[in-house]
PDB file of C-alpha atoms in Angstrom:
ATOM      1  CA  MET J 284     -36.979 -77.016  72.704  1.00  0.00           C
ATOM      2  CA  LYS J 285     -33.009 -76.654  73.140  1.00  0.00           C
ATOM      3  CA  SER J 286     -31.112 -79.532  74.587  1.00  0.00           C
ATOM      4  CA  ARG J 287     -28.580 -79.282  78.007  1.00  0.00           C
ATOM      5  CA  ARG J 288     -26.845 -81.918  77.116  1.00  0.00           C
ATOM      6  CA  ARG J 289     -22.539 -81.937  76.654  1.00  0.00           C
ATOM      7  CA  GLU J 290     -20.597 -84.077  75.397  1.00  0.00           C
ATOM      8  CA  ARG J 291     -17.575 -85.406  77.992  1.00  0.00           C
ATOM      9  CA  ASN J 292     -15.513 -83.483  78.192  1.00  0.00           C
ATOM     10  CA  PRO J 293     -12.365 -85.401  76.544  1.00  0.00           C
ATOM     11  CA  ALA J 294      -9.633 -84.073  78.870  1.00  0.00           C
ATOM     12  CA  THR J 295     -10.987 -84.732  81.536  1.00  0.00           C
ATOM     13  CA  GLN J 296     -11.348 -88.327  80.537  1.00  0.00           C
ATOM     14  CA  MET J 297      -7.525 -88.859  79.755  1.00  0.00           C
ATOM     15  CA  ILE J 298      -6.811 -87.297  83.461  1.00  0.00           C
ATOM     16  CA  ILE J 299      -9.534 -89.860  84.541  1.00  0.00           C
ATOM     17  CA  GLY J 300      -7.588 -93.448  82.462  1.00  0.00           C
ATOM     18  CA  LEU J 301      -4.379 -91.710  83.101  1.00  0.00           C
ATOM     19  CA  PHE J 302      -4.953 -91.528  86.587  1.00  0.00           C
ATOM     20  CA  VAL J 303      -6.231 -94.622  87.258  1.00  0.00           C
ATOM     21  CA  ILE J 304      -3.115 -96.247  84.799  1.00  0.00           C
ATOM     22  CA  GLY J 305      -1.041 -94.319  86.797  1.00  0.00           C
ATOM     23  CA  VAL J 306      -1.572 -95.703  89.967  1.00  0.00           C
ATOM     24  CA  GLY J 307      -1.877 -99.598  88.494  1.00  0.00           C
ATOM     25  CA  MET J 308       1.617 -98.633  87.494  1.00  0.00           C
ATOM     26  CA  MET J 309       2.901 -97.383  91.057  1.00  0.00           C
ATOM     27  CA  PHE J 310       1.864-100.461  92.420  1.00  0.00           C
ATOM     28  CA  LEU J 311       2.662-103.099  90.935  1.00  0.00           C
ATOM     29  CA  LEU J 312       6.350-101.265  90.035  1.00  0.00           C
ATOM     30  CA  ASP J 313       5.843-101.731  94.490  1.00  0.00           C
ATOM     31  CA  ASN J 314       4.221-105.419  93.742  1.00  0.00           C
ATOM     32  CA  LEU J 315       8.523-106.361  91.961  1.00  0.00           C
ATOM     33  CA  GLY J 316      10.001-104.248  93.805  1.00  0.00           C
ATOM     34  CA  TRP J 317      11.765-101.747  91.675  1.00  0.00           C
ATOM     35  CA  LEU J 318       9.598 -98.806  93.744  1.00  0.00           C
ATOM     36  CA  ASP J 319       9.204 -98.386  97.867  1.00  0.00           C
ATOM     37  CA  PHE J 320       5.791 -97.800  97.795  1.00  0.00           C
ATOM     38  CA  ASP J 321       4.698 -95.345 100.765  1.00  0.00           C
ATOM     39  CA  PHE J 322       0.281 -94.565 100.515  1.00  0.00           C
ATOM     40  CA  ARG J 323       0.677 -91.166 102.383  1.00  0.00           C
ATOM     41  CA  ILE J 324       2.948 -90.203  99.503  1.00  0.00           C
ATOM     42  CA  HIS J 325       2.275 -91.718  96.432  1.00  0.00           C
ATOM     43  CA  VAL J 326      -1.590 -92.049  96.987  1.00  0.00           C
ATOM     44  CA  PHE J 327      -3.471 -89.518  99.203  1.00  0.00           C
ATOM     45  CA  PRO J 328      -2.038 -86.721  97.660  1.00  0.00           C
ATOM     46  CA  THR J 329      -2.029 -87.898  94.710  1.00  0.00           C
ATOM     47  CA  ILE J 330      -6.160 -88.703  94.550  1.00  0.00           C
ATOM     48  CA  LEU J 331      -6.855 -84.904  96.221  1.00  0.00           C
ATOM     49  CA  ILE J 332      -5.101 -82.934  93.740  1.00  0.00           C
ATOM     50  CA  VAL J 333      -6.462 -85.233  90.381  1.00  0.00           C
ATOM     51  CA  ALA J 334      -9.281 -85.258  92.338  1.00  0.00           C
ATOM     52  CA  GLY J 335      -9.270 -80.686  92.226  1.00  0.00           C
ATOM     53  CA  ILE J 336      -8.628 -81.615  88.835  1.00  0.00           C
ATOM     54  CA  LEU J 337     -12.065 -83.238  87.801  1.00  0.00           C
ATOM     55  CA  LYS J 338     -13.918 -80.402  89.954  1.00  0.00           C
ATOM     56  CA  VAL J 339     -12.749 -77.810  87.827  1.00  0.00           C
ATOM     57  CA  LEU J 340     -13.579 -79.626  84.767  1.00  0.00           C
ATOM     58  CA  GLN J 341     -16.980 -80.114  86.016  1.00  0.00           C
ATOM     59  CA  THR J 342     -17.947 -77.164  87.999  1.00  0.00           C
ATOM     60  CA  ARG J 343     -20.050 -74.192  86.200  1.00  0.00           C
ATOM     61  CA  THR J 344     -19.768 -71.685  89.757  1.00  0.00           C
ATOM     62  CA  GLN J 345     -16.669 -70.203  90.638  1.00  0.00           C
ATOM     63  CA  SER J 346     -17.695 -71.611  93.736  1.00  0.00           C
ATOM     64  CA  GLY J 347     -16.918 -74.914  92.403  1.00  0.00           C
ATOM     65  CA  VAL J 348     -12.996 -73.796  90.687  1.00  0.00           C
ATOM     66  CA  VAL J 349     -12.299 -72.285  94.920  1.00  0.00           C
ATOM     67  CA  VAL J 350     -12.980 -75.867  96.378  1.00  0.00           C
ATOM     68  CA  GLY J 351     -10.814 -77.101  92.899  1.00  0.00           C
ATOM     69  CA  GLY J 352      -8.105 -75.072  94.078  1.00  0.00           C
ATOM     70  CA  MET J 353      -8.566 -76.403  97.948  1.00  0.00           C
ATOM     71  CA  LEU J 354      -8.334 -80.242  96.769  1.00  0.00           C
ATOM     72  CA  ILE J 355      -5.498 -79.222  94.736  1.00  0.00           C
ATOM     73  CA  LEU J 356      -3.404 -76.780  97.171  1.00  0.00           C
ATOM     74  CA  ALA J 357      -4.029 -79.502 100.217  1.00  0.00           C
ATOM     75  CA  GLY J 358      -2.152 -82.729  97.626  1.00  0.00           C
ATOM     76  CA  CYS J 359      -0.068 -80.348  97.071  1.00  0.00           C
ATOM     77  CA  LEU J 360       1.196 -79.603 100.610  1.00  0.00           C
ATOM     78  CA  PHE J 361       0.349 -83.578 101.270  1.00  0.00           C
ATOM     79  CA  MET J 362       3.042 -84.312  99.531  1.00  0.00           C
ATOM     80  CA  LEU J 363       5.759 -81.976 100.038  1.00  0.00           C
ATOM     81  CA  LYS J 364       5.419 -82.388 103.357  1.00  0.00           C
ATOM     82  CA  GLU J 365       5.099 -86.204 103.692  1.00  0.00           C
ATOM     83  CA  MET J 366       8.439 -86.029 101.153  1.00  0.00           C
ATOM     84  CA  GLY J 367      10.367 -83.496 103.487  1.00  0.00           C
ATOM     85  CA  TRP J 368      10.188 -80.782 100.999  1.00  0.00           C
ATOM     86  CA  LEU J 369       8.106 -78.487 103.507  1.00  0.00           C
ATOM     87  CA  ASP J 370       8.622 -78.261 107.285  1.00  0.00           C
ATOM     88  CA  ILE J 371       5.384 -77.829 108.389  1.00  0.00           C
ATOM     89  CA  ASP J 372       3.334 -79.002 111.501  1.00  0.00           C
ATOM     90  CA  TRP J 373      -0.353 -80.094 110.894  1.00  0.00           C
ATOM     91  CA  ARG J 374      -1.156 -77.643 113.099  1.00  0.00           C
ATOM     92  CA  THR J 375      -0.433 -75.211 111.061  1.00  0.00           C
ATOM     93  CA  LEU J 376      -1.791 -76.221 107.931  1.00  0.00           C
ATOM     94  CA  TRP J 377      -5.777 -77.381 109.412  1.00  0.00           C
ATOM     95  CA  PRO J 378      -6.407 -73.005 110.711  1.00  0.00           C
ATOM     96  CA  VAL J 379      -5.264 -72.386 107.024  1.00  0.00           C
ATOM     97  CA  PHE J 380      -7.802 -74.925 105.720  1.00  0.00           C
ATOM     98  CA  MET J 381     -10.759 -73.365 107.482  1.00  0.00           C
ATOM     99  CA  ILE J 382      -9.419 -69.925 106.658  1.00  0.00           C
ATOM    100  CA  ILE J 383      -9.678 -70.967 103.047  1.00  0.00           C
ATOM    101  CA  ALA J 384     -12.752 -72.298 103.697  1.00  0.00           C
ATOM    102  CA  GLY J 385     -14.257 -69.362 104.692  1.00  0.00           C
ATOM    103  CA  VAL J 386     -13.326 -67.348 102.206  1.00  0.00           C
ATOM    104  CA  ALA J 387     -14.737 -69.223  99.499  1.00  0.00           C
ATOM    105  CA  VAL J 388     -18.082 -69.132 101.942  1.00  0.00           C
ATOM    106  CA  VAL J 389     -18.068 -65.191 101.825  1.00  0.00           C
ATOM    107  CA  PHE J 390     -17.046 -65.371  98.039  1.00  0.00           C
ATOM    108  CA  LYS J 391     -19.926 -67.406  97.568  1.00  0.00           C
ATOM    109  CA  SER J 392     -22.434 -65.579  99.413  1.00  0.00           C
ATOM    110  CA  SER J 393     -20.861 -62.602  97.310  1.00  0.00           C
ATOM    111  CA  ARG J 394     -23.045 -63.102  94.146  1.00  0.00           C
ATOM    112  CA  ARG J 395     -25.818 -64.988  93.933  1.00  0.00           C
ATOM    113  CA  ALA J 396     -26.218 -63.656  91.017  1.00  0.00           C
ATOM    114  CA  GLU J 397     -27.991 -67.851  90.632  1.00  0.00           C
ATOM    115  CA  ALA J 398     -29.472 -69.579  93.025  1.00  0.00           C
ATOM    116  CA  SER J 399     -27.021 -70.578  95.675  1.00  0.00           C
ATOM    117  CA  SER J 400     -26.977 -72.893  99.732  1.00  0.00           C
ATOM    118  CA  THR J 401     -23.832 -73.861 100.492  1.00  0.00           C
ATOM    119  CA  ALA J 402     -23.265 -76.025 104.639  1.00  0.00           C
ATOM    120  CA  ILE J 403     -19.797 -75.635 105.428  1.00  0.00           C
ATOM    121  CA  PHE J 404     -18.386 -77.967 108.890  1.00  0.00           C
ATOM    122  CA  SER J 405     -22.724 -78.490 109.064  1.00  0.00           C
ATOM    123  CA  ASP J 406     -25.131 -75.577 108.426  1.00  0.00           C
ATOM    124  CA  ASN J 407     -27.966 -74.785 105.269  1.00  0.00           C
ATOM    125  CA  HIS J 408     -30.048 -71.476 104.483  1.00  0.00           C
ATOM    126  CA  LYS J 409     -32.312 -72.295 101.188  1.00  0.00           C
ATOM    127  CA  ASP J 410     -32.639 -68.739  98.781  1.00  0.00           C
ATOM    128  CA  SER J 411     -36.075 -67.741  97.148  1.00  0.00           C
ATOM    129  CA  ASP J 412     -35.300 -69.635  93.600  1.00  0.00           C
ATOM    130  CA  ASP J 413     -35.345 -72.991  93.645  1.00  0.00           C
ATOM    131  CA  THR J 414     -35.295 -73.536  90.541  1.00  0.00           C
ATOM    132  CA  LEU J 415     -31.462 -73.739  90.107  1.00  0.00           C
ATOM    133  CA  ILE J 416     -29.761 -75.976  92.098  1.00  0.00           C
ATOM    134  CA  ASN J 417     -25.208 -74.969  93.988  1.00  0.00           C
ATOM    135  CA  ALA J 418     -25.818 -76.329  96.884  1.00  0.00           C
ATOM    136  CA  THR J 419     -22.018 -77.739  98.459  1.00  0.00           C
ATOM    137  CA  ALA J 420     -21.264 -79.850 102.074  1.00  0.00           C
ATOM    138  CA  ILE J 421     -17.758 -80.548 103.223  1.00  0.00           C
ATOM    139  CA  MET J 422     -17.218 -81.956 106.629  1.00  0.00           C
ATOM    140  CA  GLY J 423     -21.142 -81.413 106.752  1.00  0.00           C
ATOM    141  CA  SER J 424     -25.035 -82.147 105.471  1.00  0.00           C
ATOM    142  CA  PHE J 425     -26.916 -80.406 103.514  1.00  0.00           C
ATOM    143  CA  LYS J 426     -30.707 -81.185 103.404  1.00  0.00           C
ATOM    144  CA  ARG J 427     -33.380 -78.994 100.939  1.00  0.00           C
ATOM    145  CA  ARG J 428     -36.186 -80.099 100.031  1.00  0.00           C
ATOM    146  CA  ILE J 429     -37.098 -78.326  96.382  1.00  0.00           C
ATOM    147  CA  THR J 430     -41.330 -77.015  95.301  1.00  0.00           C
ATOM    148  CA  THR J 431     -40.717 -76.013  91.810  1.00  0.00           C
ATOM    149  CA  PRO J 432     -43.199 -75.797  88.614  1.00  0.00           C
ATOM    150  CA  GLU J 433     -39.808 -75.866  86.579  1.00  0.00           C
ATOM    151  CA  PHE J 434     -36.510 -77.411  87.953  1.00  0.00           C
ATOM    152  CA  ARG J 435     -33.866 -76.636  85.435  1.00  0.00           C
ATOM    153  CA  GLY J 436     -30.955 -78.269  87.218  1.00  0.00           C
ATOM    154  CA  GLY J 437     -27.919 -77.113  89.031  1.00  0.00           C
ATOM    155  CA  GLU J 438     -24.821 -78.234  91.027  1.00  0.00           C
ATOM    156  CA  ILE J 439     -23.839 -80.202  94.039  1.00  0.00           C
ATOM    157  CA  THR J 440     -20.977 -81.493  95.999  1.00  0.00           C
ATOM    158  CA  ALA J 441     -20.545 -83.076  98.641  1.00  0.00           C
ATOM    159  CA  ILE J 442     -17.165 -83.616  99.749  1.00  0.00           C
ATOM    160  CA  MET J 443     -16.785 -85.115 103.442  1.00  0.00           C
ATOM    161  CA  GLY J 444     -20.390 -85.219 103.763  1.00  0.00           C
ATOM    162  CA  GLY J 445     -24.025 -85.432 102.647  1.00  0.00           C
ATOM    163  CA  CYS J 446     -26.114 -84.200 100.035  1.00  0.00           C
ATOM    164  CA  ASP J 447     -30.202 -85.057 100.802  1.00  0.00           C
ATOM    165  CA  LEU J 448     -32.368 -83.058  97.577  1.00  0.00           C
ATOM    166  CA  ASP J 449     -36.384 -83.893  97.664  1.00  0.00           C
ATOM    167  CA  LEU J 450     -37.120 -83.115  94.354  1.00  0.00           C
ATOM    168  CA  ARG J 451     -40.830 -85.371  95.061  1.00  0.00           C
ATOM    169  CA  GLN J 452     -42.754 -81.929  94.231  1.00  0.00           C
ATOM    170  CA  SER J 453     -41.137 -80.862  91.663  1.00  0.00           C
ATOM    171  CA  SER J 454     -41.394 -81.002  87.944  1.00  0.00           C
ATOM    172  CA  ILE J 455     -39.210 -79.775  85.208  1.00  0.00           C
ATOM    173  CA  ASN J 456     -40.068 -78.575  81.809  1.00  0.00           C
ATOM    174  CA  GLY J 457     -38.581 -81.810  79.071  1.00  0.00           C
ATOM    175  CA  GLU J 458     -34.821 -82.488  80.850  1.00  0.00           C
ATOM    176  CA  ALA J 459     -32.589 -80.504  83.371  1.00  0.00           C
ATOM    177  CA  VAL J 460     -29.274 -81.144  84.265  1.00  0.00           C
ATOM    178  CA  LEU J 461     -28.395 -81.795  87.847  1.00  0.00           C
ATOM    179  CA  ASN J 462     -24.058 -81.684  87.538  1.00  0.00           C
ATOM    180  CA  VAL J 463     -23.013 -84.151  90.222  1.00  0.00           C
ATOM    181  CA  TYR J 464     -19.480 -84.421  92.928  1.00  0.00           C
ATOM    182  CA  ALA J 465     -19.346 -86.404  95.105  1.00  0.00           C
ATOM    183  CA  LEU J 466     -14.978 -86.980  97.093  1.00  0.00           C
ATOM    184  CA  PHE J 467     -15.182 -88.788 100.331  1.00  0.00           C
ATOM    185  CA  GLY J 468     -18.979 -88.322 101.016  1.00  0.00           C
ATOM    186  CA  GLY J 469     -22.452 -89.787  99.923  1.00  0.00           C
ATOM    187  CA  ILE J 470     -24.812 -88.195  97.418  1.00  0.00           C
ATOM    188  CA  THR J 471     -29.399 -89.153  98.363  1.00  0.00           C
ATOM    189  CA  ILE J 472     -31.316 -87.299  95.314  1.00  0.00           C
ATOM    190  CA  LYS J 473     -35.130 -87.870  95.840  1.00  0.00           C
ATOM    191  CA  VAL J 474     -37.107 -87.464  92.644  1.00  0.00           C
ATOM    192  CA  PRO J 475     -41.015 -87.711  91.839  1.00  0.00           C
ATOM    193  CA  VAL J 476     -42.367 -90.054  90.366  1.00  0.00           C
ATOM    194  CA  ASP J 477     -42.968 -89.955  86.345  1.00  0.00           C
ATOM    195  CA  TRP J 478     -39.591 -88.058  85.831  1.00  0.00           C
ATOM    196  CA  THR J 479     -36.767 -90.287  83.732  1.00  0.00           C
ATOM    197  CA  VAL J 480     -33.492 -90.780  85.320  1.00  0.00           C
ATOM    198  CA  VAL J 481     -30.156 -90.661  83.378  1.00  0.00           C
ATOM    199  CA  LEU J 482     -27.322 -91.729  84.656  1.00  0.00           C
ATOM    200  CA  ASP J 483     -24.300 -90.110  83.081  1.00  0.00           C
ATOM    201  CA  GLY J 484     -21.277 -90.402  85.527  1.00  0.00           C
ATOM    202  CA  THR J 485     -18.258 -91.442  86.279  1.00  0.00           C
ATOM    203  CA  PRO J 486     -17.671 -93.516  89.485  1.00  0.00           C
ATOM    204  CA  ILE J 487     -13.976 -93.576  90.897  1.00  0.00           C
ATOM    205  CA  MET J 488     -13.816 -95.934  93.144  1.00  0.00           C
ATOM    206  CA  GLY J 489     -17.564 -95.338  94.259  1.00  0.00           C
ATOM    207  CA  GLY J 490     -19.931 -96.415  93.174  1.00  0.00           C
ATOM    208  CA  PHE J 491     -23.723 -95.348  91.117  1.00  0.00           C
ATOM    209  CA  GLU J 492     -27.720 -96.922  92.339  1.00  0.00           C
ATOM    210  CA  GLU J 493     -30.141 -96.156  90.192  1.00  0.00           C
ATOM    211  CA  LYS J 494     -33.610 -97.256  92.572  1.00  0.00           C
ATOM    212  CA  THR J 495     -36.125 -95.413  90.237  1.00  0.00           C
ATOM    213  CA  VAL J 496     -39.595 -97.027  89.137  1.00  0.00           C
ATOM    214  CA  PRO J 497     -39.675 -96.348  85.104  1.00  0.00           C
ATOM    215  CA  PRO J 498     -42.415 -93.733  83.915  1.00  0.00           C
ATOM    216  CA  THR J 499     -44.181 -94.552  81.397  1.00  0.00           C
ATOM    217  CA  SER J 500     -44.013 -91.416  79.581  1.00  0.00           C
ATOM    218  CA  THR J 501     -40.642 -89.870  79.137  1.00  0.00           C
ATOM    219  CA  GLY J 502     -41.898 -86.405  78.851  1.00  0.00           C
ATOM    220  CA  LYS J 503     -39.691 -84.722  82.077  1.00  0.00           C
ATOM    221  CA  GLN J 504     -36.568 -86.235  82.074  1.00  0.00           C
ATOM    222  CA  LEU J 505     -33.549 -85.833  85.353  1.00  0.00           C
ATOM    223  CA  ILE J 506     -29.454 -86.071  83.779  1.00  0.00           C
ATOM    224  CA  VAL J 507     -27.516 -86.649  86.807  1.00  0.00           C
ATOM    225  CA  ARG J 508     -23.452 -86.520  85.703  1.00  0.00           C
ATOM    226  CA  GLY J 509     -20.369 -85.915  87.061  1.00  0.00           C
ATOM    227  CA  TYR J 510     -18.148 -87.372  89.716  1.00  0.00           C
ATOM    228  CA  VAL J 511     -17.932 -89.934  92.694  1.00  0.00           C
ATOM    229  CA  ILE J 512     -14.769 -91.021  93.930  1.00  0.00           C
ATOM    230  CA  MET J 513     -15.041 -92.458  97.156  1.00  0.00           C
ATOM    231  CA  GLY J 514     -18.104 -92.963  97.541  1.00  0.00           C
ATOM    232  CA  GLY J 515     -21.731 -92.998  96.417  1.00  0.00           C
ATOM    233  CA  LEU J 516     -25.116 -91.431  95.274  1.00  0.00           C
ATOM    234  CA  GLU J 517     -28.611 -93.279  95.019  1.00  0.00           C
ATOM    235  CA  VAL J 518     -31.525 -91.343  92.967  1.00  0.00           C
ATOM    236  CA  ARG J 519     -35.082 -93.276  94.242  1.00  0.00           C
ATOM    237  CA  ASN J 520     -38.532 -92.170  93.452  1.00  0.00           C
TER     238      ASN J 520
END
């Protein structure tokens, strides 16, 4: 069987490192009195922009690129408004974000070449093919039970929401890779007792937690990789 493992993208790791260095430098300069530090202008928009870039670099789907672009756009708008370079009311911006989210849903529904499920503001949808999942929860919750003899992985995104994926009635033919991305949200994955779980992710002011009992054999392996930014991911059996 051909392995699906992929090496981490060096550009992605460099972005994370530069982001951490930049935030640390801003806090240091602020403590020394050399910088008038403002969380609204410097940190929060930067978090959104970096989170969007990481999403774009991580995703394997077009809808993931749309989500990453939304985060980058939101961060830029926040920064420009707080710096006084953009004179626009938040009552105008929120409908724009909702329209963009709706466009993402329409775009996603028009591309059903792969099994996908999307939850926007608490929606739930189930596809006929469970072997490959593409789930997104934005300010909502996604709960799904997968029952397939050949789970191949996929992608889960939770932004200010939660995803609950139950794989306990599924099986893997060797190895599967599940890409995860959580921003101000949480992801819970339940796996069968005969699966080996490998966490290969990067928590940024968040956490990865594995609560599984090691199986007697390692023939079935689930690799969970991705990013958790100010959120949490839990894998248990």
